[in-house]
Coordinates of C-alpha atoms and ligand atoms in Angstrom, one line a residue:
X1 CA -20.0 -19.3 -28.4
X2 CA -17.8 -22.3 -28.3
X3 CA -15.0 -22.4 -26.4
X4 CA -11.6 -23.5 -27.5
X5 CA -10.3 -26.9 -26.2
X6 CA -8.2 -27.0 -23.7
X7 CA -5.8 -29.8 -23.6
X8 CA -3.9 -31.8 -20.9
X9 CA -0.5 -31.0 -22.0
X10 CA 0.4 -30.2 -25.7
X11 CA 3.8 -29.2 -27.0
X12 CA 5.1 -25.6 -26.3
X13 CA 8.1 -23.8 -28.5
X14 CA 10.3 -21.4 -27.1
X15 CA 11.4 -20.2 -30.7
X16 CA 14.5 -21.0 -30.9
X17 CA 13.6 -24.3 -32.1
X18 CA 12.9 -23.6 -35.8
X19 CA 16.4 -21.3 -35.9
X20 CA 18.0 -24.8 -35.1
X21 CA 16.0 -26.7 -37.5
X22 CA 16.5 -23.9 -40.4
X23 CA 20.7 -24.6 -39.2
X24 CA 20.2 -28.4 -40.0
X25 CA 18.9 -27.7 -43.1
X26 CA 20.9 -25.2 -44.4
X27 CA 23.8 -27.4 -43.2
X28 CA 21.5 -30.4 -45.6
X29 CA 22.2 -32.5 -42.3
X30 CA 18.6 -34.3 -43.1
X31 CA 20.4 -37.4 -42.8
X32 CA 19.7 -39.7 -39.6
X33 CA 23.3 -39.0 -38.0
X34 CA 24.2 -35.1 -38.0
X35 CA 25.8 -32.3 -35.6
X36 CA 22.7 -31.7 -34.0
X37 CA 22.5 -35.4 -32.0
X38 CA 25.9 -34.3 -30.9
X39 CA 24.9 -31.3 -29.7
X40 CA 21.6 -32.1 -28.0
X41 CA 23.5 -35.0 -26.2
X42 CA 25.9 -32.8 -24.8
X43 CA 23.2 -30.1 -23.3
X44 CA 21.8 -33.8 -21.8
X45 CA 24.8 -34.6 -20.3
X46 CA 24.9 -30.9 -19.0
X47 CA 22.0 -31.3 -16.9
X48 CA 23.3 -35.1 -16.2
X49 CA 25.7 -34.5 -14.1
X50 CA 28.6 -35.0 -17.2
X51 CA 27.5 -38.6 -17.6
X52 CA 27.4 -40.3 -20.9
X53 CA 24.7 -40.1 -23.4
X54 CA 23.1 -41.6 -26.6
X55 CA 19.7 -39.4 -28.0
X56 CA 17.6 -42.0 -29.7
X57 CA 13.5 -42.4 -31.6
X58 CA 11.8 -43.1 -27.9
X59 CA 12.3 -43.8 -24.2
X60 CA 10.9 -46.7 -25.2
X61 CA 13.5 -47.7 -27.6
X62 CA 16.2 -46.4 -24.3
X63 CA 14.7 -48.5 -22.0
X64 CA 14.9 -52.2 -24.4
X65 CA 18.5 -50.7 -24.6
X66 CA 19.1 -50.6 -21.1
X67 CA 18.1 -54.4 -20.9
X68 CA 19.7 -55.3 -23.9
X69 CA 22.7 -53.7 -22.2
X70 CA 22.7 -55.6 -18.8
X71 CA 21.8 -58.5 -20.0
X72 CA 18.3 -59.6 -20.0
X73 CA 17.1 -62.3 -22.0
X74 CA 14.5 -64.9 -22.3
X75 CA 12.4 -65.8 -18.8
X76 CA 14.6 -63.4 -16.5
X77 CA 13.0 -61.8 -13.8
X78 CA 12.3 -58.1 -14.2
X79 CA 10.8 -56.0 -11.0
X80 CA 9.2 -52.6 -12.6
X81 CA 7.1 -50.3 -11.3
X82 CA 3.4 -51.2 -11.7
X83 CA 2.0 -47.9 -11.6
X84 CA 3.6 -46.6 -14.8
X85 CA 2.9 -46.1 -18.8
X86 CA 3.2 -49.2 -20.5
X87 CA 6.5 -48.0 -22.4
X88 CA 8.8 -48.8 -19.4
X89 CA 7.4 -52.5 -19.3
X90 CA 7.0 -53.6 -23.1
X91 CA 10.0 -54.0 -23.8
X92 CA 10.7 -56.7 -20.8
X93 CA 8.2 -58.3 -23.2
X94 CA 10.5 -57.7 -26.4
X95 CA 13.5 -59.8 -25.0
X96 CA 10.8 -62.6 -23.9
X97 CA 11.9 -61.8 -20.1
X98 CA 9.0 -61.9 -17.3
X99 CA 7.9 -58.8 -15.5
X100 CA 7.2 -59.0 -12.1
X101 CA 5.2 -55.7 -11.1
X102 CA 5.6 -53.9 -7.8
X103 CA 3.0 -51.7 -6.2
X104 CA 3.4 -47.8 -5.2
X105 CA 3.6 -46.1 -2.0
X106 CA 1.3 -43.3 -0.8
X107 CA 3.6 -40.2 -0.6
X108 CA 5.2 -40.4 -4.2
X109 CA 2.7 -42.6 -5.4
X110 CA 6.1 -44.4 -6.8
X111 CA 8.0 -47.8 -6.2
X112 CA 7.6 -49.0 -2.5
X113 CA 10.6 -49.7 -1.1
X114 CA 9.4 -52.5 1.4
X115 CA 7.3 -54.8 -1.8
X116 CA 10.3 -54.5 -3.9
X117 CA 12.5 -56.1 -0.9
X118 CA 9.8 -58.6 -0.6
X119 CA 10.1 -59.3 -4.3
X120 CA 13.2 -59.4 -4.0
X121 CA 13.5 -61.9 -1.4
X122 CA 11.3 -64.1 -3.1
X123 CA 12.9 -64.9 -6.1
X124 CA 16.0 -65.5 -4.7
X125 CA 15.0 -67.9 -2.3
X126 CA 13.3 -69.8 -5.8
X127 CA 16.6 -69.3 -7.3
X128 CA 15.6 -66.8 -9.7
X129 CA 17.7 -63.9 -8.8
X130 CA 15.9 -60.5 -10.8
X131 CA 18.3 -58.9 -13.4
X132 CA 16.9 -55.6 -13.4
X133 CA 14.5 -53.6 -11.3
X134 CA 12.6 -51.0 -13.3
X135 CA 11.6 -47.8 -11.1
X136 CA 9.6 -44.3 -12.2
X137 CA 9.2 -41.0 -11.2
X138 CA 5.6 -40.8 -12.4
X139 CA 4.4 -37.2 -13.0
X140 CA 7.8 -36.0 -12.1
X141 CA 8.0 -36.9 -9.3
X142 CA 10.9 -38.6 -8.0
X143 CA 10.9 -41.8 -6.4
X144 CA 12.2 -42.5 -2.8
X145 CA 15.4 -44.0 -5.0
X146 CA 18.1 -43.6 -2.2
X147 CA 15.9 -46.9 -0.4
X148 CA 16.1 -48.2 -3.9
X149 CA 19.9 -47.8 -4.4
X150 CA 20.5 -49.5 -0.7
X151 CA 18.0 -52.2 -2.0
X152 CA 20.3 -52.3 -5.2
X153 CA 23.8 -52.5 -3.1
X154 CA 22.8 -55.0 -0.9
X155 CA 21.4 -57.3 -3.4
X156 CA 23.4 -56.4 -6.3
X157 CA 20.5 -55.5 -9.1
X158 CA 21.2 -53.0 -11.4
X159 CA 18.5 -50.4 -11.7
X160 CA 17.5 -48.4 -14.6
X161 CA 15.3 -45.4 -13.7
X162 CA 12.7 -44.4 -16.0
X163 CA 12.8 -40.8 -15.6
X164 CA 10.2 -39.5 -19.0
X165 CA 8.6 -37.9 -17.1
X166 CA 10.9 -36.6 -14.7
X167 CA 13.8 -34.4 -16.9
X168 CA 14.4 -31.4 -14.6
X169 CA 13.2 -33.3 -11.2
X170 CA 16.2 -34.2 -9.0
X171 CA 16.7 -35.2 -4.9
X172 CA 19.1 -32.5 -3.7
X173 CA 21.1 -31.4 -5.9
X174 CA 21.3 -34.8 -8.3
X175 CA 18.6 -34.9 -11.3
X176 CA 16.5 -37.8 -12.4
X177 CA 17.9 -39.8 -14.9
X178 CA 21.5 -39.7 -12.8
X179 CA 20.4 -42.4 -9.8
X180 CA 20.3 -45.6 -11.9
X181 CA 22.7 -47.7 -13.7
X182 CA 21.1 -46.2 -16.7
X183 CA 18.6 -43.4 -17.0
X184 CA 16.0 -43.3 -19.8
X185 CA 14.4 -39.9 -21.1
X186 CA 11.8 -39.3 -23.4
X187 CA 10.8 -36.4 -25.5
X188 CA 7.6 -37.4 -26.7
X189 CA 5.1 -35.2 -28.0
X190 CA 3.5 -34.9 -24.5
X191 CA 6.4 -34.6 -22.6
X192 CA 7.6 -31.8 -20.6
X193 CA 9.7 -30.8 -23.7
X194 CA 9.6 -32.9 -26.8
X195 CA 11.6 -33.3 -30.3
X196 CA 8.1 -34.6 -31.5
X197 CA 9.2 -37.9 -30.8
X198 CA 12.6 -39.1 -28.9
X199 CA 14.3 -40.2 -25.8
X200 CA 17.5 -40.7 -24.5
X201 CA 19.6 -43.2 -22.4
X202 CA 22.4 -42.2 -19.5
X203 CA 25.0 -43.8 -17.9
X204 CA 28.6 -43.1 -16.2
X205 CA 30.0 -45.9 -18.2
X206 CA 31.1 -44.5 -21.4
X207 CA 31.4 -47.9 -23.0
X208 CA 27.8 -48.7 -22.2
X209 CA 26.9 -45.6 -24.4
X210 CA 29.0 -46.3 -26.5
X211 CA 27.5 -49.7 -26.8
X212 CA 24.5 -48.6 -27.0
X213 CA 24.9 -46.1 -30.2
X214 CA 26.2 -49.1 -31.6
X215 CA 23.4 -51.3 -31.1
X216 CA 21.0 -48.1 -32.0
X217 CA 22.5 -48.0 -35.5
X218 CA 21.8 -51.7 -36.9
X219 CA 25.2 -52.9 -34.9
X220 CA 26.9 -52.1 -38.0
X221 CA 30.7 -53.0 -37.2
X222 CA 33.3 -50.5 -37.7
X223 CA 34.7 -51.8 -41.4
X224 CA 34.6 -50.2 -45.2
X225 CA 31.8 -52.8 -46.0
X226 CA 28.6 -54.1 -43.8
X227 CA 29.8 -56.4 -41.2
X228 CA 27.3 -57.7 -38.2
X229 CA 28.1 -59.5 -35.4
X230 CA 25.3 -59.2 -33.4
X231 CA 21.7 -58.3 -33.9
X232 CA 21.0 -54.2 -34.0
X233 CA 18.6 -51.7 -33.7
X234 CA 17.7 -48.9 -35.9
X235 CA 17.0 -46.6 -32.7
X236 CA 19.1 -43.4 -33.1
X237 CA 17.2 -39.6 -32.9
X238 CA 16.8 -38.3 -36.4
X239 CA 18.9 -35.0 -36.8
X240 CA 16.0 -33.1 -37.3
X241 CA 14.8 -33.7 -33.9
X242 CA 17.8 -33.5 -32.2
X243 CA 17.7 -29.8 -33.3
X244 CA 14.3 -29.4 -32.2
X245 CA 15.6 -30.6 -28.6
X246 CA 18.3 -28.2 -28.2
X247 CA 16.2 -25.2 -28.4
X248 CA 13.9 -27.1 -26.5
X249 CA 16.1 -28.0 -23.5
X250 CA 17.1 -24.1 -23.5
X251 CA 13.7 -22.9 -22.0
X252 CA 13.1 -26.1 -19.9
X253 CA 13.9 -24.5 -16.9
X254 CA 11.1 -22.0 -17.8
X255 CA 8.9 -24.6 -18.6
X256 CA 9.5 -26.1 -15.0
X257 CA 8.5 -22.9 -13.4
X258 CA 5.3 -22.6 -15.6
X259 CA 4.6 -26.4 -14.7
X260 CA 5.0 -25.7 -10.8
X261 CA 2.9 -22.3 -11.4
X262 CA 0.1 -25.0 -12.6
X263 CA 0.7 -27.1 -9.5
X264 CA 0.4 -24.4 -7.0
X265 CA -2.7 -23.2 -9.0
X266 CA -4.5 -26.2 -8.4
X267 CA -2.9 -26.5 -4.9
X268 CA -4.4 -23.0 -3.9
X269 CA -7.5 -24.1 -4.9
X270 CA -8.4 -27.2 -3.8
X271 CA -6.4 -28.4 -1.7
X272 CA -8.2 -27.5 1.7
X273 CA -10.9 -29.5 0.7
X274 CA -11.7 -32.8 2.6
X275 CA -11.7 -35.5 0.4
X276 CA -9.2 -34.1 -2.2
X277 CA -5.1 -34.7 -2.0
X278 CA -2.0 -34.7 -4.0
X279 CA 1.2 -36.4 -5.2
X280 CA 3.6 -35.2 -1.9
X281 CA 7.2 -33.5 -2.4
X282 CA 9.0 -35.1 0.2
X283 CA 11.8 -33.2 1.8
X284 CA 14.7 -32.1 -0.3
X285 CA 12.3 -33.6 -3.4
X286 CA 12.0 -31.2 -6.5
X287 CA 9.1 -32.2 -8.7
X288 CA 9.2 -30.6 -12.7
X289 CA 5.4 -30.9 -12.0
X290 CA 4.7 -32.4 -15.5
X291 CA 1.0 -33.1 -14.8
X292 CA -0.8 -31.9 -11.5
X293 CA -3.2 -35.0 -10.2
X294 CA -5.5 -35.3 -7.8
X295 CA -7.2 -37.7 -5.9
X296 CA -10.5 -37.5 -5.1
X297 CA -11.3 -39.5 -2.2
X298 CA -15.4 -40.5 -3.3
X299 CA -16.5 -41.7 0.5
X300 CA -15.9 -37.9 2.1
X301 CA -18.6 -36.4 -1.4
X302 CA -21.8 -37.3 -2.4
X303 CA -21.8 -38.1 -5.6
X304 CA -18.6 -36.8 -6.4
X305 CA -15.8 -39.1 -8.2
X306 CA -12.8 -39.0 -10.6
X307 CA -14.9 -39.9 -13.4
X308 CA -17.8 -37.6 -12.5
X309 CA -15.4 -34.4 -12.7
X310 CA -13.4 -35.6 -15.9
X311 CA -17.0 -35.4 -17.8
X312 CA -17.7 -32.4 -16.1
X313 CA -14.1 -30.8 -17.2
X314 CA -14.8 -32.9 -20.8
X315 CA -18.5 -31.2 -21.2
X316 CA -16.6 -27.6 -21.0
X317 CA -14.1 -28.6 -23.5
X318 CA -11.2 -29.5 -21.1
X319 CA -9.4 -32.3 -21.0
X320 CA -8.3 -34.6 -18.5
X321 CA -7.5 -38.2 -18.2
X322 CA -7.3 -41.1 -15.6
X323 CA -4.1 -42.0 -14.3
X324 CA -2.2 -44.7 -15.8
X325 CA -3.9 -47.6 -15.0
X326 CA -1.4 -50.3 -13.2
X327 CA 0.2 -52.9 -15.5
X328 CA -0.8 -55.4 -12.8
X329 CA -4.4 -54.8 -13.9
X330 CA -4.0 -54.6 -17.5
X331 CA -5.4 -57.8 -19.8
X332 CA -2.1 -58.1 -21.0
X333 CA -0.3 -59.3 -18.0
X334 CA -3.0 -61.2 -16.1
X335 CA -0.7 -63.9 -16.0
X336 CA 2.1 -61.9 -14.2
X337 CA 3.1 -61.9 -10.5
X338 CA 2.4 -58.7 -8.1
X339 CA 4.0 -57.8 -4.7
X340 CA 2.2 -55.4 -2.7
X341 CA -1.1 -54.0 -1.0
X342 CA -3.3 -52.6 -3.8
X343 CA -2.3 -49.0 -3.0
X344 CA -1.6 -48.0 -6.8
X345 CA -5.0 -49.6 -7.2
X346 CA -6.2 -47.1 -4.9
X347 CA -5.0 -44.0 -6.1
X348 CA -5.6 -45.1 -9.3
X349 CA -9.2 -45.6 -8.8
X350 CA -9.6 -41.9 -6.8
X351 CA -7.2 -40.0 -9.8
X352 CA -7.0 -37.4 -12.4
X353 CA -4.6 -35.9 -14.0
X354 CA -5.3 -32.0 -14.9
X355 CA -4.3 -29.9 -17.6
X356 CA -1.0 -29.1 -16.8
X357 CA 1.0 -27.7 -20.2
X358 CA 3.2 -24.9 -19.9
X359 CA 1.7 -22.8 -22.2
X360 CA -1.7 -23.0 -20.5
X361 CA -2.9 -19.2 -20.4
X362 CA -4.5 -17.5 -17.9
X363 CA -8.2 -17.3 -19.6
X364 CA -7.8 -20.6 -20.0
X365 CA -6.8 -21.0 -15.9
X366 CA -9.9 -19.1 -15.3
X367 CA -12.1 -21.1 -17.7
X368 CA -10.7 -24.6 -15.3
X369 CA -11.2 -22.5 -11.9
X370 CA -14.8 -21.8 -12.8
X371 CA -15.6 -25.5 -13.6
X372 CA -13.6 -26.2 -10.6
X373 CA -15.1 -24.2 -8.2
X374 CA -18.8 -25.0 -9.5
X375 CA -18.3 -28.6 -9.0
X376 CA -16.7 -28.6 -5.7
X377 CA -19.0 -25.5 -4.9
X378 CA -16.6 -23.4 -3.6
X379 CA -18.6 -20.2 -4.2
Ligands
PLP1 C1 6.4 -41.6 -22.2 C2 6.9 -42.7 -21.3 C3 7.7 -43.7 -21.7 C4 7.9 -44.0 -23.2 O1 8.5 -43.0 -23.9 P1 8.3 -42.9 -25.5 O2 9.2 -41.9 -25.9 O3 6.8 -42.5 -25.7 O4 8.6 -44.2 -26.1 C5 8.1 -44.6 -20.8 N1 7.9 -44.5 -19.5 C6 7.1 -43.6 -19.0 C7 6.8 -43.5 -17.6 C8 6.5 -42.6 -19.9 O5 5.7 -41.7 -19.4

């Protein structure tokens, strides 16, 4: 018999989702701008800490916002990340700006702190003070984003924290998104809850926002006839997916649980193996968990590595994928400077990410267990 695949992380409805979408129709708002955006950006704001928010197509599409917004333009200096998906750095690329990428460090496998002062420190001293540092809370997890803020303070760099993968995480009590001068979110089709495609951008400053909805609908000035001033964006959510979001964000926190269920699974199971670690939750650090990875560290096996288990997962029908590869190592930006020690090269190299979804069932946890346990035989 063949068994069903089983995938990394595939969109899960709670059911209220097509009750919203049946509203929007039945209401005919179809059309790009409805009740719905209003709506879902409000729930956003909710969990946001009552700061301002504009729903639009991607977090892609919030994060060329965001530098739109502060400023960015041709051959600025932009630190990001370089351990991240290649939506939080193309568009530094849109606005002709240069990306310079900063490596991870080990606990959070996000942003370290020290390489982004160095960075830091070295463009000023060339005169080329960076307008924006990017940072990520890959997998969830947050970043160490208070060292960031201080960073940010003392040098006076706004920050916009890509947090797409992170809705639901927070420090505390305060929720990714919240930290940076602007927050970007994204609800694509793999994220922790999606509105098939979409994203969002936060801010305290209502006239940012404000700005920004502006420049997300074609910066159409506010006259009876078409009038542009500057150049625009057609970036705002559809209705239809803002509908889908709202009954979305009402089981997120459900989904989170599910996520961290997934976590501990894999936690119980392998994590008292020599050779094999995970993405740390530092103290007062809530993770939502989105995908569990491991790192398999090949020197303590015998012919054991990332790549050996992903075909082994892949021959049963279960899917798992390398981490993101760093943007430092990517053809695209060979030409781009990085600050740091390798280490995202590292834990690249040793990583996988497992499935994770929140719907996974537990056959389906048994089926992974089995493959699992076999290949680290832990019969
Ligand atoms: C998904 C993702 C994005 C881009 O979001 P889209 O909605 O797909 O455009 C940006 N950054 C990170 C870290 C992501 O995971």
């Amino acid at each position: 018999m063949h068994d069903k695949r089983i995938l990394l992380s595939s969109p899960h409805m709670g059911g209220e989702e097509i009750n919203q979408i049946q509203n929007a129709f039945d209401l005919n708002w179809i059309a790009p701008v409805g009740p719905h955006i209003k709506n879902f950006e409000l729930e956003l704001s909710k969990i946001h800490h009552k700061k301002h928010v504009a729903a639009l197509q991607s977090g892609t599409s919030a994060i060329h916002l965001a530098l739109n917004l502060l400023g960015v333009c041709e051959s600025d200096i932009v630190l990001c990340q370089s351990f991240t998906f290649i939506g939080s750095v193309n568009p530094i690329k849109y606005l002709n700006a240069t990306p310079v990428f900063i490596d991870s460090e080990v606990q959070t496998w996000n942003i370290c702190p020290e390489a982004l002062e160095s960075a830091i420190k070295k463009y000023i001293k060339i005169g080329k003070r960076p307008k924006a540092i990017i940072v990520v809370n890959l997998y969830g997890m947050p970043c160490k984003i208070h060292d960031i803020l201080n960073l940010s303070k003392k040098y006076d760099i706004p920050i916009i924290e890509d947090a797409a993968e992170s809705l639901g995480s927070k420090i505390e009590n305060t929720f990714c998104g919240s930290f940076g001068h602007f927050g970007i979110l994204s609800f694509n089709g793999n994220k922790i809850i999606t509105t098939s495609g979409g994203g969002a951008i936060i801010s305290s400053n209502h006239k940012l926002i404000e700005k920004a909805k502006f420049l997300a609908t074609q910066a159409k000035e506010n006259c009876d006839h078409y009038e542009h001033k500057e150049i625009g964006f057609n970036y705002r959510i559809s209705n239809i997916s803002a509908a889908i979001g709202i009954g979305q964000l009402e089981v997120l926190d459900k989904w989170i649980k599910l996520r961290r269920d997934n976590y501990n699974f894999y936690f119980n199971l392998l994590s008292s193996i020599d050779g094999v670690s995970f993405q740390e939750e530092p103290d007062g650090f809530f993770s939502n968990r989105w995908l569990t990875s491991i790192l398999i560290d090949e020197l303590k096996f015998k012919n054991i590595n990332s790549n050996i288990l992903r075909k082994k997962l892949e021959s049963n029908n279960i899917e798992s994928r390398p981490l993101w590869k760093p943007m430092h190592l990517q053809p695209l930006f060979k030409e781009c400077d990085f600050i740091g020690s390798k280490i995202s090269n590292k834990i690249y190299e040793k990583g996988l990410c497992l499935p994770s979804g929140s719907n996974l069932s537990t056959k389906e946890k048994e089926r992974i267990e089995n493959v699992l346990s076999d290949f680290f035989n832990l019969k």
